[in-house]
PDB file of C-alpha atoms in Angstrom:
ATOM      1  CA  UNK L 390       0.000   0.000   0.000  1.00  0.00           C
ATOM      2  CA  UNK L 391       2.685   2.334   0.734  1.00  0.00           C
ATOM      3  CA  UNK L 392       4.446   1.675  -2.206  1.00  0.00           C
ATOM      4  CA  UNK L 393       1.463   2.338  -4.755  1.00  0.00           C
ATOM      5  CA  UNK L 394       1.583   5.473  -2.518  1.00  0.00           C
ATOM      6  CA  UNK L 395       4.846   6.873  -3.413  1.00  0.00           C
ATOM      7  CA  UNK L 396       4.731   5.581  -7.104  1.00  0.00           C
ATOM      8  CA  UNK L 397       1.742   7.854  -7.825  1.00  0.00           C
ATOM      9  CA  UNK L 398       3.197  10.752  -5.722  1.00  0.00           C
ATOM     10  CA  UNK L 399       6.182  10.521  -7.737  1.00  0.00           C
ATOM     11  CA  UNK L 400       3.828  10.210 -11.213  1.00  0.00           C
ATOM     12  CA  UNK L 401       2.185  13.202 -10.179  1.00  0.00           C
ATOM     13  CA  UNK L 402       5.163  15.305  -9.482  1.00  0.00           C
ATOM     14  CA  UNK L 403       6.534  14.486 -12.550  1.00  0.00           C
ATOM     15  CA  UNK L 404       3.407  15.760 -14.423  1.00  0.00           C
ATOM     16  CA  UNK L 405       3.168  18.858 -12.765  1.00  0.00           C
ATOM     17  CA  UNK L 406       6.803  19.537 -13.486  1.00  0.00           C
ATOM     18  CA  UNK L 407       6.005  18.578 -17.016  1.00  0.00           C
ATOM     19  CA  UNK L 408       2.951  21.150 -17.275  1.00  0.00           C
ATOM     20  CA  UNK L 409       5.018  24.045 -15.635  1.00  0.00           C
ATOM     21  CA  UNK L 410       7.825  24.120 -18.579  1.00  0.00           C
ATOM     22  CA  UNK L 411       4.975  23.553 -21.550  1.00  0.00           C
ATOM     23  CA  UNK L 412       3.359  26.185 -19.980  1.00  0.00           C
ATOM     24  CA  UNK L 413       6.595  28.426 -19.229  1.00  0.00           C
ATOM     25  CA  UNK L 414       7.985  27.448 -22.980  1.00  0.00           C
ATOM     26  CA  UNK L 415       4.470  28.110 -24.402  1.00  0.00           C
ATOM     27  CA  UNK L 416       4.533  31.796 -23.208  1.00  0.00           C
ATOM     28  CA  UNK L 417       7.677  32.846 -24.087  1.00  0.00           C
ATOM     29  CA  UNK L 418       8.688  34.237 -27.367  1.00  0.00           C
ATOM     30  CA  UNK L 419      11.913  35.932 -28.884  1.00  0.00           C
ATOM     31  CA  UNK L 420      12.589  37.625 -32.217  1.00  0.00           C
ATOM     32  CA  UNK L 421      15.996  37.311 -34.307  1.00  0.00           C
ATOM     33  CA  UNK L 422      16.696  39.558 -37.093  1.00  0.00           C
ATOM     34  CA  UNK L 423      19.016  38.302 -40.269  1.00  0.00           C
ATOM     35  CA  UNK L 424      19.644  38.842 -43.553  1.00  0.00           C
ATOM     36  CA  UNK L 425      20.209  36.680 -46.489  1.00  0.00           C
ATOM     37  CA  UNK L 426      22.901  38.655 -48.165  1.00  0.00           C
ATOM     38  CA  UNK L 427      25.570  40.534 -46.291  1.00  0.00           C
ATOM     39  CA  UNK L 428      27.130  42.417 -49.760  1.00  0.00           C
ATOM     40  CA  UNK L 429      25.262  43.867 -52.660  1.00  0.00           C
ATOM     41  CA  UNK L 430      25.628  46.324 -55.351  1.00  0.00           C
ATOM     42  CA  UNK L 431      24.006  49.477 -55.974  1.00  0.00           C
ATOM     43  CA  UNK L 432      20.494  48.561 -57.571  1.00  0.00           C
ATOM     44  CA  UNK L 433      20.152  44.904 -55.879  1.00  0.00           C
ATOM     45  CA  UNK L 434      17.741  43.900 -53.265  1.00  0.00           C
ATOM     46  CA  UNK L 435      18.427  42.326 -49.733  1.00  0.00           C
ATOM     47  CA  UNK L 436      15.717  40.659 -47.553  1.00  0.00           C
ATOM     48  CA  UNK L 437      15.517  41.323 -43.874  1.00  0.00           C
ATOM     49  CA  UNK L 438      13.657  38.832 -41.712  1.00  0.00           C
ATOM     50  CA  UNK L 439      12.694  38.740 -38.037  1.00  0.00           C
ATOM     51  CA  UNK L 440      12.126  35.529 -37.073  1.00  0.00           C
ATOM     52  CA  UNK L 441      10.169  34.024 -33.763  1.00  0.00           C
ATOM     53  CA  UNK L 442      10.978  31.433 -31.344  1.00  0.00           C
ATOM     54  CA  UNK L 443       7.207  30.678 -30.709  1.00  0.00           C
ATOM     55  CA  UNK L 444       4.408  31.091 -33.006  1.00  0.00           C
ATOM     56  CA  UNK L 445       2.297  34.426 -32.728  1.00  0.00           C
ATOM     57  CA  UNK L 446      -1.255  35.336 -33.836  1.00  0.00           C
ATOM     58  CA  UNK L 447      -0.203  39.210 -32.966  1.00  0.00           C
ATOM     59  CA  UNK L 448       3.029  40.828 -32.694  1.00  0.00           C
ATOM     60  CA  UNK L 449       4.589  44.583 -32.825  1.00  0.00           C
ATOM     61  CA  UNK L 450       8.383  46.066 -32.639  1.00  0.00           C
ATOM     62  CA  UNK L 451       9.916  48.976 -34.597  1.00  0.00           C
ATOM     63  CA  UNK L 452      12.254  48.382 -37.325  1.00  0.00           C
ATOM     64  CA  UNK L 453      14.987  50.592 -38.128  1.00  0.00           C
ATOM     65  CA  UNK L 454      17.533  50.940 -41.106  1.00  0.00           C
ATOM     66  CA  UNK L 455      19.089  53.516 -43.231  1.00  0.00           C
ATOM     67  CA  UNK L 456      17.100  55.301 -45.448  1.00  0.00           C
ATOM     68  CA  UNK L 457      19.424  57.109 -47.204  1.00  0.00           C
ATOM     69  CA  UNK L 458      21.295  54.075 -48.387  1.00  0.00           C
ATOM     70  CA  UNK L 459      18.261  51.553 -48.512  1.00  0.00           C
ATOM     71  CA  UNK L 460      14.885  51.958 -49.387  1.00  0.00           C
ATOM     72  CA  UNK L 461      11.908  49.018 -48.194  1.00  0.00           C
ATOM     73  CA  UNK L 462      10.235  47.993 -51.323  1.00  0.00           C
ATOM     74  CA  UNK L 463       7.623  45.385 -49.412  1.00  0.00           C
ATOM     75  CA  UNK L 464       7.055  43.407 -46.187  1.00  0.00           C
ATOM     76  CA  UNK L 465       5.646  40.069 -46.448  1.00  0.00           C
ATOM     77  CA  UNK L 466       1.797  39.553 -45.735  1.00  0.00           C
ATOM     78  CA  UNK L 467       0.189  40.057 -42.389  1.00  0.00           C
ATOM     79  CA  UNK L 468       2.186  42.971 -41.391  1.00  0.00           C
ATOM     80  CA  UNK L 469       1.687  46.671 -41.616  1.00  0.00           C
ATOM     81  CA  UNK L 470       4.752  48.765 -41.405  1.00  0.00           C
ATOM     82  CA  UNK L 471       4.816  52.450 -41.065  1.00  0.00           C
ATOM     83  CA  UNK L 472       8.109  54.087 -42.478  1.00  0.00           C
ATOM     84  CA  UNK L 473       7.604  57.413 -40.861  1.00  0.00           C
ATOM     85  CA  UNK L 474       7.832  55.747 -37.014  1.00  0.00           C
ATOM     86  CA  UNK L 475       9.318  52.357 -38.224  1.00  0.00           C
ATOM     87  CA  UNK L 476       6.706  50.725 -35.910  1.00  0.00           C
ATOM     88  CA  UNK L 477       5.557  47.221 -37.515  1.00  0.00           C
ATOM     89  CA  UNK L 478       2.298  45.260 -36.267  1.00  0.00           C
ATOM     90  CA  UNK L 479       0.376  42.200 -37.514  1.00  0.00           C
ATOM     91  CA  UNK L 480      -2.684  40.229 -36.541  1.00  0.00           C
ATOM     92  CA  UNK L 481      -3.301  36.783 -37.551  1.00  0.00           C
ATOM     93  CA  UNK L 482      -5.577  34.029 -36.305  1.00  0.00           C
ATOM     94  CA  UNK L 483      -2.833  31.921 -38.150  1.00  0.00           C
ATOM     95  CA  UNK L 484       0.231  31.337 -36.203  1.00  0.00           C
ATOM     96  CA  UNK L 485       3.139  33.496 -37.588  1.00  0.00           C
ATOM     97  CA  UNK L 486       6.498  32.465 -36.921  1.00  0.00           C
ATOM     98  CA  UNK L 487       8.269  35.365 -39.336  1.00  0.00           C
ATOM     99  CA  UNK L 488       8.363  38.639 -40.767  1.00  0.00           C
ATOM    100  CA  UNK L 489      10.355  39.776 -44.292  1.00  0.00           C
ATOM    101  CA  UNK L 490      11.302  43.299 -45.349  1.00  0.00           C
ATOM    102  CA  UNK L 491      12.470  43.393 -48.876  1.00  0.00           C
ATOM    103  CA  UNK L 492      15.080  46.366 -49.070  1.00  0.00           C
ATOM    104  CA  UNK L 493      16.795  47.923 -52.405  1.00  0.00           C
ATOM    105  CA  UNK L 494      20.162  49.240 -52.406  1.00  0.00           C
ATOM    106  CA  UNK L 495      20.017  52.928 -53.320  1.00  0.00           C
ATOM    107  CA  UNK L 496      23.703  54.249 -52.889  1.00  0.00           C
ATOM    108  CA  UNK L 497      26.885  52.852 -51.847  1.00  0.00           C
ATOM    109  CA  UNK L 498      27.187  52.517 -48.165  1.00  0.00           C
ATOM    110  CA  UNK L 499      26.768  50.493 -45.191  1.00  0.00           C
ATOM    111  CA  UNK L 500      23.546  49.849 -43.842  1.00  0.00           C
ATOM    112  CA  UNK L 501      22.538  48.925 -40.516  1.00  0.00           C
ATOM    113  CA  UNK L 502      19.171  47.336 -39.445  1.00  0.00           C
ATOM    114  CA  UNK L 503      17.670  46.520 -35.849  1.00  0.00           C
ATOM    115  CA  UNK L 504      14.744  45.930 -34.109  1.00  0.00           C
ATOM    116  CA  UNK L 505      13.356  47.484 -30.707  1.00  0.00           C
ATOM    117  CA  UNK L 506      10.505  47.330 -28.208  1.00  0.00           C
ATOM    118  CA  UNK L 507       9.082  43.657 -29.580  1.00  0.00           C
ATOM    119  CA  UNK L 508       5.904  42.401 -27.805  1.00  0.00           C
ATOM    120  CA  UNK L 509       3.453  39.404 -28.679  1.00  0.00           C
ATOM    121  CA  UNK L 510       0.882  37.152 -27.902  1.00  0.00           C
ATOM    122  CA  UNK L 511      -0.382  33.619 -29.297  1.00  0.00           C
ATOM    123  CA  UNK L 512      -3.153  32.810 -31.678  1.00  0.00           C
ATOM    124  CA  UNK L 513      -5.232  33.479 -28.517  1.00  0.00           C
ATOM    125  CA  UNK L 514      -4.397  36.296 -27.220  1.00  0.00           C
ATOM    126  CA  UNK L 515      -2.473  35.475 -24.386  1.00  0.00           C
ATOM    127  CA  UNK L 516       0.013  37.697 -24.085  1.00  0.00           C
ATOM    128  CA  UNK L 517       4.191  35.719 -24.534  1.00  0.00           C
ATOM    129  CA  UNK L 518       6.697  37.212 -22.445  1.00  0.00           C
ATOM    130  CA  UNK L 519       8.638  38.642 -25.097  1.00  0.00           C
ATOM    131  CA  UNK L 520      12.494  39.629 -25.503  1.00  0.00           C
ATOM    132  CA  UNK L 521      14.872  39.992 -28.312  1.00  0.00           C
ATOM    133  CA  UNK L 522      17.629  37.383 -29.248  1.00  0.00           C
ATOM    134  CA  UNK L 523      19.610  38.944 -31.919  1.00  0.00           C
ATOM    135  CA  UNK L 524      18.687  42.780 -32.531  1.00  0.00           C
ATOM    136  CA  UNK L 525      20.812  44.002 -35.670  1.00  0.00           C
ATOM    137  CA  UNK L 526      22.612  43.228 -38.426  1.00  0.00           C
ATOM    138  CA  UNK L 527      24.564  44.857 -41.211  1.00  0.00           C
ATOM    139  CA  UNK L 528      24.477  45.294 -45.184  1.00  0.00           C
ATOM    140  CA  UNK L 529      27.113  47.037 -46.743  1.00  0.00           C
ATOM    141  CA  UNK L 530      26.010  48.152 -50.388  1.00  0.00           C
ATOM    142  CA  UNK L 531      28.885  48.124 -53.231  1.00  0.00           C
ATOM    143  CA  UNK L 532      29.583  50.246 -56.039  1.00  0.00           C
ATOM    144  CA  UNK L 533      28.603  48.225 -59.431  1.00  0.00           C
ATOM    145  CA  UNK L 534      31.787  47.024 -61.322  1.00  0.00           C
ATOM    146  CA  UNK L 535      33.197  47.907 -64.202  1.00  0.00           C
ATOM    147  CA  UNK L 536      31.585  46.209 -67.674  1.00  0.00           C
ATOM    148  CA  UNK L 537      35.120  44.329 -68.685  1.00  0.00           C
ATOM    149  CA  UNK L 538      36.262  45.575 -71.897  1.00  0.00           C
ATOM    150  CA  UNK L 539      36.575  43.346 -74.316  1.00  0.00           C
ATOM    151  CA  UNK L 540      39.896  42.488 -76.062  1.00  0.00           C
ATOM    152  CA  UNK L 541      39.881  43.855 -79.374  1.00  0.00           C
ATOM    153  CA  UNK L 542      40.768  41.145 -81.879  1.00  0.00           C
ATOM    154  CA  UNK L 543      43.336  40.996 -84.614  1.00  0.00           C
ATOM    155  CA  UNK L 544      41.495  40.359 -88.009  1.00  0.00           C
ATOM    156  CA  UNK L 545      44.781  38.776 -89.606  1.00  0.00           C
ATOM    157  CA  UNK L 546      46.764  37.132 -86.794  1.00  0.00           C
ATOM    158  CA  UNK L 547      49.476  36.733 -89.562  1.00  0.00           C
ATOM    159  CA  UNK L 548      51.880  39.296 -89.416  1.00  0.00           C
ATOM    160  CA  UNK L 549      53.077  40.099 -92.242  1.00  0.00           C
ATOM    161  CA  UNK L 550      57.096  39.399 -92.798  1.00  0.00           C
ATOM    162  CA  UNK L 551      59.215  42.697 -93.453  1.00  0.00           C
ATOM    163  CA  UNK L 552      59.617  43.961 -96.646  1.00  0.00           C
ATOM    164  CA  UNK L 553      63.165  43.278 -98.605  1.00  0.00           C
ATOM    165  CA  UNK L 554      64.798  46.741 -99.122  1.00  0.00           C
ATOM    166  CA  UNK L 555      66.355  46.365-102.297  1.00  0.00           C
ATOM    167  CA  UNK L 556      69.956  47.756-101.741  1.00  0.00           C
ATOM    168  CA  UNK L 557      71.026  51.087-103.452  1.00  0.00           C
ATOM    169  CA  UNK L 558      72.958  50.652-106.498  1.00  0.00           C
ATOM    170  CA  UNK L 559      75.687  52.892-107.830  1.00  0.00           C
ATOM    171  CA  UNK L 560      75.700  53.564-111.683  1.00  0.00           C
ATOM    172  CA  UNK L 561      79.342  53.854-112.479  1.00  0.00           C
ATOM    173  CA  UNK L 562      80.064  55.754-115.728  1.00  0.00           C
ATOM    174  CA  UNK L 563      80.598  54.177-118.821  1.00  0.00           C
ATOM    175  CA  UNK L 564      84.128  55.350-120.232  1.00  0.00           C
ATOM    176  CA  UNK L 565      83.519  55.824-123.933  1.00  0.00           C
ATOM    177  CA  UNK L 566      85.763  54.155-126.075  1.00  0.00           C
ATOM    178  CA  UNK L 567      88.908  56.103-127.622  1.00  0.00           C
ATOM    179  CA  UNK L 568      87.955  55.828-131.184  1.00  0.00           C
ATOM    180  CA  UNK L 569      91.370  56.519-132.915  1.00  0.00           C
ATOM    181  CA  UNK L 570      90.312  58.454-136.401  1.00  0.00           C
ATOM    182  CA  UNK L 571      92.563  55.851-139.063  1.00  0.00           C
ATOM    183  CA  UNK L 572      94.813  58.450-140.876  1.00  0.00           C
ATOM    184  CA  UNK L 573      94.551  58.084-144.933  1.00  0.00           C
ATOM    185  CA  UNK L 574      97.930  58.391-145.857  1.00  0.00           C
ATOM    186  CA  UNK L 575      97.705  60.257-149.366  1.00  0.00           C
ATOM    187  CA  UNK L 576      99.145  58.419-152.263  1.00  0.00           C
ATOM    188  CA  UNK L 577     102.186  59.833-153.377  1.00  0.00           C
ATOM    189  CA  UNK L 578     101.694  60.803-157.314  1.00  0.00           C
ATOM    190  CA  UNK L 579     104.461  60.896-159.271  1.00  0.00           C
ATOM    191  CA  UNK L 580     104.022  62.854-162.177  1.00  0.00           C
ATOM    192  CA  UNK L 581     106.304  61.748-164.727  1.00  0.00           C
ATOM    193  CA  UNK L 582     108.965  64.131-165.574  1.00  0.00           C
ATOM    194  CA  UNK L 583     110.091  64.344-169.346  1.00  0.00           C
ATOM    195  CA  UNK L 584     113.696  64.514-169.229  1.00  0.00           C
ATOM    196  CA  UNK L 585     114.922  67.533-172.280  1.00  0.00           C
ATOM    197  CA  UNK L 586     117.751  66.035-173.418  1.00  0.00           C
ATOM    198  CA  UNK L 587     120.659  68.791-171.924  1.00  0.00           C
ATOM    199  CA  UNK L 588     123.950  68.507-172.147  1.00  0.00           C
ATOM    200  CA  UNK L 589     126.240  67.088-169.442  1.00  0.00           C
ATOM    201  CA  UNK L 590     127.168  69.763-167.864  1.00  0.00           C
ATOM    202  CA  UNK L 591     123.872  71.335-167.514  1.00  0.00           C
ATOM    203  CA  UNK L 592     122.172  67.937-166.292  1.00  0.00           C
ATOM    204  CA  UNK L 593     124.578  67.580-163.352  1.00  0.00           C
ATOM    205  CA  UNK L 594     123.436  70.911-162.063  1.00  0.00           C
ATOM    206  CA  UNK L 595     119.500  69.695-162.882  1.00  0.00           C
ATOM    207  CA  UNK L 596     120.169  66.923-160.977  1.00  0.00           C
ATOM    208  CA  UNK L 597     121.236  68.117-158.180  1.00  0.00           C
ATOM    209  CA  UNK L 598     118.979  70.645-157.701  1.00  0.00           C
ATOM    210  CA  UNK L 599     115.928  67.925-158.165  1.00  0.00           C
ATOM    211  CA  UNK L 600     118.128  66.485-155.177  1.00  0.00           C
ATOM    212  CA  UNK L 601     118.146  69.682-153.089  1.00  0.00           C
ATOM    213  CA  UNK L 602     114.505  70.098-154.446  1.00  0.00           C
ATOM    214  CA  UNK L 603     113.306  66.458-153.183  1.00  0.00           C
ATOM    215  CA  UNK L 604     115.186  66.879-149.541  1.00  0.00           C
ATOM    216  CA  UNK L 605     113.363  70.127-148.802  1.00  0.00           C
ATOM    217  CA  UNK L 606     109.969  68.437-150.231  1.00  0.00           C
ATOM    218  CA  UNK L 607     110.189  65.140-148.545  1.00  0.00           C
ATOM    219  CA  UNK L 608     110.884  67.385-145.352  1.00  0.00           C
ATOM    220  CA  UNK L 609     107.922  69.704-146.072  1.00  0.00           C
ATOM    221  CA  UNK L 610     105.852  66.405-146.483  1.00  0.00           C
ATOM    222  CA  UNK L 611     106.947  65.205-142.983  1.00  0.00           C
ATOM    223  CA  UNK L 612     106.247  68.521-140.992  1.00  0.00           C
ATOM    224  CA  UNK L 613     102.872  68.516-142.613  1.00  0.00           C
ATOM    225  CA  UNK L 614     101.653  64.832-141.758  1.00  0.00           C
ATOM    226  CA  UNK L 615     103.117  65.190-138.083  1.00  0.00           C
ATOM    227  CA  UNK L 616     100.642  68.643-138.585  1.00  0.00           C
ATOM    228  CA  UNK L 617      97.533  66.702-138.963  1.00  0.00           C
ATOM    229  CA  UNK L 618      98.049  64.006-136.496  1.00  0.00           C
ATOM    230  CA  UNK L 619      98.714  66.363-134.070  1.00  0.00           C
ATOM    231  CA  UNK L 620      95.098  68.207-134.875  1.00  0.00           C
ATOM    232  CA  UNK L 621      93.512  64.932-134.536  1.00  0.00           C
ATOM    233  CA  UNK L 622      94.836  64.047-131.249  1.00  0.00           C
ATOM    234  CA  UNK L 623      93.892  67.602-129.961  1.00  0.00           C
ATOM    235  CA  UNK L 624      90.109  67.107-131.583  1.00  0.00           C
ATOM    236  CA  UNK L 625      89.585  63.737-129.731  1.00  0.00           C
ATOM    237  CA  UNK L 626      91.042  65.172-126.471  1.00  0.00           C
ATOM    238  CA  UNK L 627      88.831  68.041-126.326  1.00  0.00           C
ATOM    239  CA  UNK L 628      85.920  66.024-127.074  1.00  0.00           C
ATOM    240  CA  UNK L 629      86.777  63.596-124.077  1.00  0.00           C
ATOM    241  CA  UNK L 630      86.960  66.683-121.874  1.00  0.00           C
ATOM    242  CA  UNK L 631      84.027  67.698-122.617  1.00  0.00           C
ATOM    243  CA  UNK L 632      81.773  64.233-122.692  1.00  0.00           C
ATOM    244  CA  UNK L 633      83.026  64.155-119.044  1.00  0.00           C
ATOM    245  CA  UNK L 634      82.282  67.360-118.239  1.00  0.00           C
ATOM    246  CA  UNK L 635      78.428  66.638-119.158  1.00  0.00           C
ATOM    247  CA  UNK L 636      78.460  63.812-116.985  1.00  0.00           C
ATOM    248  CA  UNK L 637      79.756  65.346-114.243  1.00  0.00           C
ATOM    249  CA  UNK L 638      77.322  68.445-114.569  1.00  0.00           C
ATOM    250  CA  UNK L 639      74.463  65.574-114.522  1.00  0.00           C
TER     251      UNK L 639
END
């Protein structure tokens, strides 16, 4: 008897301790704010959610951030959010375990967001005792890169091989050939002479005149071929002089 006694005291302690943390756990909540991107670029969006430990049918807190670097854009259903006080509320007789703020990077910066004063209740009414877990976090919005330039492309890889210079050549002057003029010797005529029969006496002193008269002709004949060779030679000289000095004017 004593033992069925102290087995049901014990059951029914253990219950009651049992009921007391349901009922403790069941009347507790706590919001958590996070966000699914920590960097974006000018232009992108960033979602912002607070998040509760315990499922509420009506909840309220302010949410702050920085509107001159991040504008909100939409919050997710249930909740109405006024951006002049930042105070957020919602009412649900479904149980709500989240709100989402959907936030567009305006300028480049860094943007803080946080939550304050949170207080809830279940699906009920009854009111949770309420706290915050995690109350901020950060966003820090980039400048938007550079478009990469393309490369520009060679339309004939090939390069082409470097032209031959064709090296200078130096015209040397053609001598002209020394054309010697052939001299025509003139034929020597000899008339014929008709001896007059003179006497003896008179033919030795014909004779030798004719020999004192062929000496000085024979000479006369000499001075006068030497003459025109020399005139040649001068011709052809001066016209050698002056066939160079053409080409050197040139």
């Amino acid at each position: 008897m004593k033992k069925s006694i102290f087995i049901t005291t014990i059951f029914l302690v253990v219950c009651l301790f049992l009921n007391i943390t349901t009922i403790n756990a069941a009347t507790a909540a706590s919001a958590n704010i996070s966000s699914n991107k920590s960097n974006v670029t000018v232009g992108d969006t960033v979602n912002v959610t607070v998040n509760f430990t315990a499922p509420v049918g009506a909840a309220g807190f302010i949410f702050n951030y920085d509107s001159s670097v991040f504008t909100c854009s939409s919050v997710s259903s249930g909740a109405k959010y006024n951006k002049g006080t930042g105070k957020v509320g919602l009412i649900s007789t479904d149980p709500i375990s989240s709100v989402t703020f959907t936030l567009k990077a305006e300028v480049i910066g860094n943007g803080n967001f946080s939550i304050s004063g949170f207080t809830s209740s279940d699906v009920d009414g009854k009111k949770y005792t309420s706290s915050i877990g995690k109350s901020s976090v950060s966003v820090t919005s980039n400048k938007v890169p550079d478009p990469v330039k393309p490369k520009p492309v060679d339309p004939d890889p090939v390069k082409p091989k470097d032209p031959v210079k064709p090296k200078p050549v130096n015209p040397q002057p053609v001598k002209p050939e020394e054309v010697k003029p052939e001299v025509v010797k003139p034929e020597e005529v000899k008339p014929e002479v008709v001896k007059p029969e003179v006497p003896s006496n008179e033919q030795e002193e014909i004779d030798s005149l004719k020999n004192t008269n062929n000496e000085s002709g024979f000479g006369n004949f000499i001075k006068n071929y030497w003459a025109i060779i020399l005139m040649f030679i001068t011709i052809i000289a001066v016209s050698i002089f002056i066939f160079f000095k053409r080409k050197m004017a040139k």
